[in-house]
Amino acid sequence: MAKASEKYEVMYIINPNFTEEKTAEVVEKFKALVEANGTLEEMEEMGKRKLAYEINYISEGYYVLMKFTSAPEFPAELDRILGITDGILRRMITLRAE
């Protein structure tokens, strides 16, 4: 039998050239999406940091880390929405160990 919910972690990087308002809007969008589909346990806006390598000639990004619990189907949808959202440079969703 499948577990009702799993623990996940998502890290995404927002284009650093966005205004503070636009960045806050993107962060709020994904916070609301996670809260609507699961339980947000922890969220950390790490702010602007240098990237390990350039992405589309951009050398830094605004990092956000969220830890959440949700049904196993949700992370694929979250990844899809992150993938089509303007200004998301990279994203990674991982299953957290218990």
Short mmCIF file of N, CA, C and O in Angstrom, two decimals:
data_model
loop_
_atom_site.label_atom_id
_atom_site.label_comp_id
_atom_site.label_asym_id
_atom_site.label_seq_id
_atom_site.Cartn_x
_atom_site.Cartn_y
_atom_site.Cartn_z
N MET A 1 0.84 -1.20 0.00
CA MET A 1 0.00 0.00 0.00
C MET A 1 0.88 1.26 0.00
O MET A 1 1.87 1.33 0.71
N ALA A 2 0.52 2.24 -0.81
CA ALA A 2 1.29 3.49 -0.90
C ALA A 2 1.07 4.33 0.35
O ALA A 2 -0.01 4.32 0.93
N LYS A 3 2.11 5.04 0.73
CA LYS A 3 1.98 5.94 1.87
C LYS A 3 1.10 7.12 1.50
O LYS A 3 1.08 7.56 0.36
N ALA A 4 0.37 7.64 2.47
CA ALA A 4 -0.53 8.77 2.23
C ALA A 4 0.27 10.03 1.89
O ALA A 4 -0.12 10.80 1.04
N SER A 5 1.38 10.21 2.57
CA SER A 5 2.19 11.39 2.26
C SER A 5 3.67 11.11 2.51
O SER A 5 4.03 10.24 3.28
N GLU A 6 4.48 11.87 1.81
CA GLU A 6 5.93 11.74 1.88
C GLU A 6 6.52 13.11 2.21
O GLU A 6 5.89 14.13 2.00
N LYS A 7 7.77 13.09 2.70
CA LYS A 7 8.46 14.34 3.01
C LYS A 7 9.37 14.72 1.84
O LYS A 7 10.14 13.87 1.37
N TYR A 8 9.25 15.95 1.39
CA TYR A 8 10.04 16.43 0.26
C TYR A 8 10.76 17.72 0.58
O TYR A 8 10.44 18.40 1.55
N GLU A 9 11.70 18.03 -0.29
CA GLU A 9 12.44 19.27 -0.18
C GLU A 9 12.55 19.80 -1.61
O GLU A 9 12.86 19.04 -2.52
N VAL A 10 12.27 21.07 -1.78
CA VAL A 10 12.44 21.68 -3.11
C VAL A 10 13.35 22.90 -2.96
O VAL A 10 13.22 23.68 -2.02
N MET A 11 14.32 22.98 -3.86
CA MET A 11 15.20 24.14 -3.92
C MET A 11 15.01 24.71 -5.31
O MET A 11 15.06 23.97 -6.29
N TYR A 12 14.71 26.01 -5.37
CA TYR A 12 14.63 26.62 -6.70
C TYR A 12 15.37 27.94 -6.70
O TYR A 12 15.59 28.55 -5.66
N ILE A 13 15.81 28.34 -7.89
CA ILE A 13 16.62 29.54 -8.04
C ILE A 13 15.88 30.49 -8.98
O ILE A 13 15.51 30.13 -10.09
N ILE A 14 15.66 31.71 -8.50
CA ILE A 14 14.94 32.73 -9.25
C ILE A 14 15.95 33.69 -9.89
O ILE A 14 16.99 34.00 -9.29
N ASN A 15 15.62 34.17 -11.07
CA ASN A 15 16.45 35.15 -11.77
C ASN A 15 16.75 36.34 -10.84
O ASN A 15 15.82 36.95 -10.31
N PRO A 16 18.03 36.66 -10.64
CA PRO A 16 18.39 37.73 -9.69
C PRO A 16 18.08 39.13 -10.22
O PRO A 16 18.10 40.10 -9.48
N ASN A 17 17.74 39.24 -11.52
CA ASN A 17 17.43 40.54 -12.10
C ASN A 17 15.98 40.95 -11.88
O ASN A 17 15.59 42.05 -12.25
N PHE A 18 15.19 40.08 -11.27
CA PHE A 18 13.81 40.42 -10.95
C PHE A 18 13.80 41.50 -9.87
O PHE A 18 14.69 41.55 -9.04
N THR A 19 12.75 42.33 -9.86
CA THR A 19 12.60 43.32 -8.80
C THR A 19 12.26 42.56 -7.51
O THR A 19 11.86 41.40 -7.57
N GLU A 20 12.39 43.25 -6.37
CA GLU A 20 12.04 42.62 -5.10
C GLU A 20 10.58 42.18 -5.10
O GLU A 20 10.24 41.12 -4.59
N GLU A 21 9.71 43.01 -5.69
CA GLU A 21 8.28 42.69 -5.74
C GLU A 21 8.03 41.43 -6.56
O GLU A 21 7.27 40.57 -6.16
N LYS A 22 8.68 41.35 -7.73
CA LYS A 22 8.49 40.20 -8.62
C LYS A 22 9.03 38.92 -7.96
O LYS A 22 8.40 37.87 -8.03
N THR A 23 10.18 39.04 -7.29
CA THR A 23 10.75 37.90 -6.58
C THR A 23 9.80 37.43 -5.48
O THR A 23 9.50 36.24 -5.37
N ALA A 24 9.27 38.38 -4.69
CA ALA A 24 8.34 38.06 -3.60
C ALA A 24 7.08 37.39 -4.15
O ALA A 24 6.54 36.46 -3.54
N GLU A 25 6.64 37.85 -5.32
CA GLU A 25 5.45 37.29 -5.97
C GLU A 25 5.68 35.82 -6.34
O GLU A 25 4.81 34.97 -6.11
N VAL A 26 6.84 35.52 -6.90
CA VAL A 26 7.18 34.14 -7.29
C VAL A 26 7.28 33.26 -6.05
O VAL A 26 6.72 32.16 -6.01
N VAL A 27 7.95 33.74 -5.01
CA VAL A 27 8.10 32.99 -3.76
C VAL A 27 6.73 32.70 -3.16
O VAL A 27 6.44 31.58 -2.75
N GLU A 28 5.86 33.71 -3.13
CA GLU A 28 4.52 33.56 -2.56
C GLU A 28 3.68 32.58 -3.37
O GLU A 28 2.94 31.78 -2.80
N LYS A 29 3.84 32.61 -4.68
CA LYS A 29 3.10 31.70 -5.56
C LYS A 29 3.39 30.24 -5.20
O LYS A 29 2.48 29.43 -5.06
N PHE A 30 4.68 29.91 -5.03
CA PHE A 30 5.03 28.52 -4.74
C PHE A 30 4.75 28.13 -3.30
O PHE A 30 4.41 27.00 -3.01
N LYS A 31 4.84 29.10 -2.39
CA LYS A 31 4.47 28.85 -1.00
C LYS A 31 2.98 28.48 -0.93
O LYS A 31 2.60 27.49 -0.31
N ALA A 32 2.14 29.26 -1.62
CA ALA A 32 0.70 29.02 -1.64
C ALA A 32 0.38 27.68 -2.31
O ALA A 32 -0.50 26.94 -1.85
N LEU A 33 1.10 27.36 -3.38
CA LEU A 33 0.89 26.11 -4.10
C LEU A 33 1.19 24.90 -3.19
O LEU A 33 0.42 23.95 -3.14
N VAL A 34 2.30 24.98 -2.47
CA VAL A 34 2.66 23.90 -1.54
C VAL A 34 1.62 23.80 -0.42
O VAL A 34 1.17 22.71 -0.08
N GLU A 35 1.22 24.93 0.14
CA GLU A 35 0.24 24.92 1.23
C GLU A 35 -1.11 24.38 0.79
O GLU A 35 -1.82 23.76 1.57
N ALA A 36 -1.45 24.61 -0.48
CA ALA A 36 -2.74 24.14 -1.00
C ALA A 36 -2.72 22.62 -1.25
O ALA A 36 -3.77 21.98 -1.27
N ASN A 37 -1.52 22.07 -1.45
CA ASN A 37 -1.41 20.65 -1.82
C ASN A 37 -0.70 19.79 -0.78
O ASN A 37 -0.46 18.61 -1.00
N GLY A 38 -0.33 20.40 0.34
CA GLY A 38 0.40 19.64 1.36
C GLY A 38 0.62 20.50 2.58
O GLY A 38 -0.11 21.47 2.81
N THR A 39 1.62 20.17 3.34
CA THR A 39 1.95 20.90 4.56
C THR A 39 3.36 21.47 4.44
O THR A 39 4.32 20.72 4.30
N LEU A 40 3.46 22.79 4.47
CA LEU A 40 4.76 23.44 4.42
C LEU A 40 5.36 23.37 5.82
O LEU A 40 4.77 23.86 6.78
N GLU A 41 6.50 22.71 5.94
CA GLU A 41 7.12 22.55 7.26
C GLU A 41 8.17 23.62 7.54
O GLU A 41 8.36 24.03 8.67
N GLU A 42 8.87 24.02 6.49
CA GLU A 42 9.95 24.97 6.67
C GLU A 42 10.22 25.68 5.36
O GLU A 42 10.11 25.06 4.30
N MET A 43 10.50 26.96 5.43
CA MET A 43 10.83 27.70 4.21
C MET A 43 11.95 28.65 4.53
O MET A 43 11.92 29.35 5.53
N GLU A 44 12.96 28.64 3.67
CA GLU A 44 14.10 29.52 3.89
C GLU A 44 14.42 30.25 2.59
O GLU A 44 14.70 29.61 1.58
N GLU A 45 14.35 31.57 2.63
CA GLU A 45 14.79 32.37 1.49
C GLU A 45 16.25 32.67 1.75
O GLU A 45 16.59 33.42 2.65
N MET A 46 17.12 32.03 0.97
CA MET A 46 18.55 32.17 1.19
C MET A 46 19.11 33.42 0.52
O MET A 46 20.26 33.78 0.74
N GLY A 47 18.30 34.05 -0.32
CA GLY A 47 18.73 35.29 -0.97
C GLY A 47 19.65 35.04 -2.15
O GLY A 47 19.78 33.92 -2.63
N LYS A 48 20.29 36.11 -2.60
CA LYS A 48 21.16 36.01 -3.77
C LYS A 48 22.48 35.33 -3.41
O LYS A 48 23.09 35.65 -2.40
N ARG A 49 22.85 34.39 -4.26
CA ARG A 49 24.12 33.69 -4.10
C ARG A 49 24.72 33.46 -5.47
O ARG A 49 24.01 33.38 -6.45
N LYS A 50 26.02 33.29 -5.49
CA LYS A 50 26.71 33.01 -6.75
C LYS A 50 26.39 31.59 -7.18
O LYS A 50 26.36 30.68 -6.38
N LEU A 51 26.14 31.43 -8.48
CA LEU A 51 25.89 30.09 -9.02
C LEU A 51 27.22 29.37 -9.23
O LEU A 51 28.26 30.01 -9.43
N ALA A 52 27.20 28.04 -9.20
CA ALA A 52 28.40 27.25 -9.44
C ALA A 52 28.89 27.46 -10.88
O ALA A 52 30.08 27.44 -11.15
N TYR A 53 27.93 27.66 -11.79
CA TYR A 53 28.26 27.96 -13.18
C TYR A 53 27.15 28.83 -13.74
O TYR A 53 26.03 28.83 -13.23
N GLU A 54 27.47 29.57 -14.79
CA GLU A 54 26.47 30.48 -15.37
C GLU A 54 25.33 29.71 -16.02
O GLU A 54 25.53 28.65 -16.60
N ILE A 55 24.12 30.27 -15.91
CA ILE A 55 22.95 29.73 -16.58
C ILE A 55 22.43 30.89 -17.44
O ILE A 55 22.07 31.94 -16.91
N ASN A 56 22.44 30.72 -18.75
CA ASN A 56 22.02 31.78 -19.67
C ASN A 56 22.71 33.11 -19.38
O ASN A 56 22.08 34.15 -19.32
N TYR A 57 24.01 33.06 -19.17
CA TYR A 57 24.85 34.23 -18.90
C TYR A 57 24.53 34.91 -17.57
O TYR A 57 24.92 36.05 -17.35
N ILE A 58 23.85 34.22 -16.69
CA ILE A 58 23.54 34.77 -15.36
C ILE A 58 24.44 34.06 -14.36
O ILE A 58 24.53 32.83 -14.36
N SER A 59 25.14 34.82 -13.52
CA SER A 59 26.12 34.19 -12.63
C SER A 59 25.67 34.10 -11.17
O SER A 59 26.37 33.54 -10.34
N GLU A 60 24.49 34.67 -10.85
CA GLU A 60 23.97 34.50 -9.49
C GLU A 60 22.47 34.29 -9.57
O GLU A 60 21.85 34.51 -10.60
N GLY A 61 21.91 33.84 -8.45
CA GLY A 61 20.48 33.60 -8.42
C GLY A 61 19.94 33.79 -7.01
O GLY A 61 20.70 33.84 -6.05
N TYR A 62 18.62 33.90 -6.92
CA TYR A 62 17.95 34.06 -5.63
C TYR A 62 17.44 32.68 -5.22
O TYR A 62 16.56 32.12 -5.86
N TYR A 63 18.05 32.12 -4.18
CA TYR A 63 17.76 30.75 -3.75
C TYR A 63 16.62 30.67 -2.74
O TYR A 63 16.57 31.47 -1.81
N VAL A 64 15.74 29.69 -2.93
CA VAL A 64 14.66 29.44 -1.98
C VAL A 64 14.60 27.94 -1.71
O VAL A 64 14.64 27.12 -2.64
N LEU A 65 14.52 27.58 -0.44
CA LEU A 65 14.43 26.17 -0.02
C LEU A 65 13.12 25.99 0.75
O LEU A 65 12.82 26.76 1.65
N MET A 66 12.34 24.97 0.36
CA MET A 66 11.11 24.66 1.09
C MET A 66 11.10 23.18 1.44
O MET A 66 11.45 22.35 0.61
N LYS A 67 10.70 22.88 2.66
CA LYS A 67 10.52 21.49 3.09
C LYS A 67 9.04 21.31 3.32
O LYS A 67 8.41 22.13 3.98
N PHE A 68 8.49 20.24 2.75
CA PHE A 68 7.05 20.04 2.85
C PHE A 68 6.69 18.56 2.84
O PHE A 68 7.50 17.70 2.50
N THR A 69 5.46 18.29 3.23
CA THR A 69 4.90 16.94 3.19
C THR A 69 3.70 16.98 2.26
O THR A 69 2.91 17.92 2.33
N SER A 70 3.61 16.01 1.37
CA SER A 70 2.48 15.98 0.44
C SER A 70 2.26 14.57 -0.07
O SER A 70 3.06 13.67 0.18
N ALA A 71 1.17 14.41 -0.82
CA ALA A 71 0.91 13.13 -1.49
C ALA A 71 2.00 12.94 -2.55
O ALA A 71 2.52 13.91 -3.08
N PRO A 72 2.36 11.69 -2.85
CA PRO A 72 3.44 11.41 -3.80
C PRO A 72 3.21 11.96 -5.22
O PRO A 72 4.15 12.12 -5.98
N GLU A 73 1.97 12.28 -5.57
CA GLU A 73 1.67 12.79 -6.92
C GLU A 73 2.03 14.26 -7.07
O GLU A 73 2.29 14.73 -8.18
N PHE A 74 2.02 15.01 -5.97
CA PHE A 74 2.19 16.46 -6.05
C PHE A 74 3.55 16.95 -6.55
O PHE A 74 3.60 17.88 -7.36
N PRO A 75 4.69 16.37 -6.13
CA PRO A 75 5.98 16.91 -6.59
C PRO A 75 6.13 16.98 -8.11
O PRO A 75 6.74 17.91 -8.62
N ALA A 76 5.56 16.04 -8.84
CA ALA A 76 5.65 16.08 -10.31
C ALA A 76 4.93 17.31 -10.85
O ALA A 76 5.41 17.98 -11.77
N GLU A 77 3.78 17.64 -10.26
CA GLU A 77 3.02 18.82 -10.69
C GLU A 77 3.77 20.10 -10.29
O GLU A 77 3.84 21.05 -11.07
N LEU A 78 4.35 20.12 -9.10
CA LEU A 78 5.14 21.26 -8.65
C LEU A 78 6.31 21.48 -9.60
O LEU A 78 6.59 22.60 -10.02
N ASP A 79 6.99 20.41 -9.98
CA ASP A 79 8.13 20.50 -10.89
C ASP A 79 7.68 21.04 -12.25
O ASP A 79 8.35 21.87 -12.86
N ARG A 80 6.51 20.60 -12.72
CA ARG A 80 5.98 21.06 -14.00
C ARG A 80 5.73 22.57 -13.96
O ARG A 80 6.12 23.30 -14.87
N ILE A 81 5.11 23.04 -12.88
CA ILE A 81 4.78 24.47 -12.76
C ILE A 81 6.06 25.30 -12.61
O ILE A 81 6.19 26.36 -13.23
N LEU A 82 7.02 24.82 -11.82
CA LEU A 82 8.31 25.51 -11.71
C LEU A 82 8.97 25.61 -13.09
O LEU A 82 9.55 26.64 -13.44
N GLY A 83 8.85 24.53 -13.85
CA GLY A 83 9.48 24.47 -15.17
C GLY A 83 8.91 25.46 -16.18
O GLY A 83 9.62 25.87 -17.10
N ILE A 84 7.65 25.83 -16.04
CA ILE A 84 7.03 26.75 -17.01
C ILE A 84 6.89 28.17 -16.45
O ILE A 84 6.32 29.03 -17.10
N THR A 85 7.43 28.42 -15.26
CA THR A 85 7.34 29.75 -14.66
C THR A 85 8.53 30.61 -15.09
O THR A 85 9.68 30.19 -14.95
N ASP A 86 8.24 31.78 -15.63
CA ASP A 86 9.30 32.71 -16.03
C ASP A 86 10.19 33.04 -14.85
O ASP A 86 9.70 33.29 -13.76
N GLY A 87 11.49 33.06 -15.09
CA GLY A 87 12.42 33.49 -14.06
C GLY A 87 12.96 32.39 -13.17
O GLY A 87 13.84 32.64 -12.36
N ILE A 88 12.45 31.16 -13.30
CA ILE A 88 13.01 30.06 -12.52
C ILE A 88 14.18 29.50 -13.32
O ILE A 88 14.00 28.97 -14.41
N LEU A 89 15.40 29.67 -12.78
CA LEU A 89 16.60 29.23 -13.50
C LEU A 89 16.82 27.73 -13.35
O LEU A 89 17.18 27.05 -14.29
N ARG A 90 16.65 27.22 -12.14
CA ARG A 90 16.84 25.80 -11.85
C ARG A 90 15.92 25.40 -10.72
O ARG A 90 15.53 26.22 -9.89
N ARG A 91 15.62 24.10 -10.66
CA ARG A 91 14.81 23.59 -9.55
C ARG A 91 15.17 22.14 -9.32
O ARG A 91 15.60 21.46 -10.26
N MET A 92 15.00 21.70 -8.09
CA MET A 92 15.27 20.31 -7.77
C MET A 92 14.39 19.91 -6.59
O MET A 92 14.36 20.59 -5.56
N ILE A 93 13.66 18.82 -6.78
CA ILE A 93 12.78 18.31 -5.73
C ILE A 93 13.33 16.95 -5.32
O ILE A 93 13.59 16.11 -6.17
N THR A 94 13.55 16.78 -4.04
CA THR A 94 14.07 15.49 -3.54
C THR A 94 13.21 14.97 -2.41
O THR A 94 12.56 15.73 -1.69
N LEU A 95 13.23 13.66 -2.27
CA LEU A 95 12.54 12.98 -1.18
C LEU A 95 13.47 13.04 0.03
O LEU A 95 14.64 12.71 -0.09
N ARG A 96 12.95 13.51 1.16
CA ARG A 96 13.78 13.59 2.37
C ARG A 96 13.76 12.27 3.12
O ARG A 96 12.72 11.61 3.19
N ALA A 97 14.88 11.92 3.69
CA ALA A 97 14.93 10.71 4.52
C ALA A 97 14.17 10.99 5.81
O ALA A 97 14.14 12.11 6.30
N GLU A 98 13.54 9.97 6.34
CA GLU A 98 12.75 10.12 7.58
C GLU A 98 13.63 10.55 8.73
O GLU A 98 14.73 10.13 8.88
#
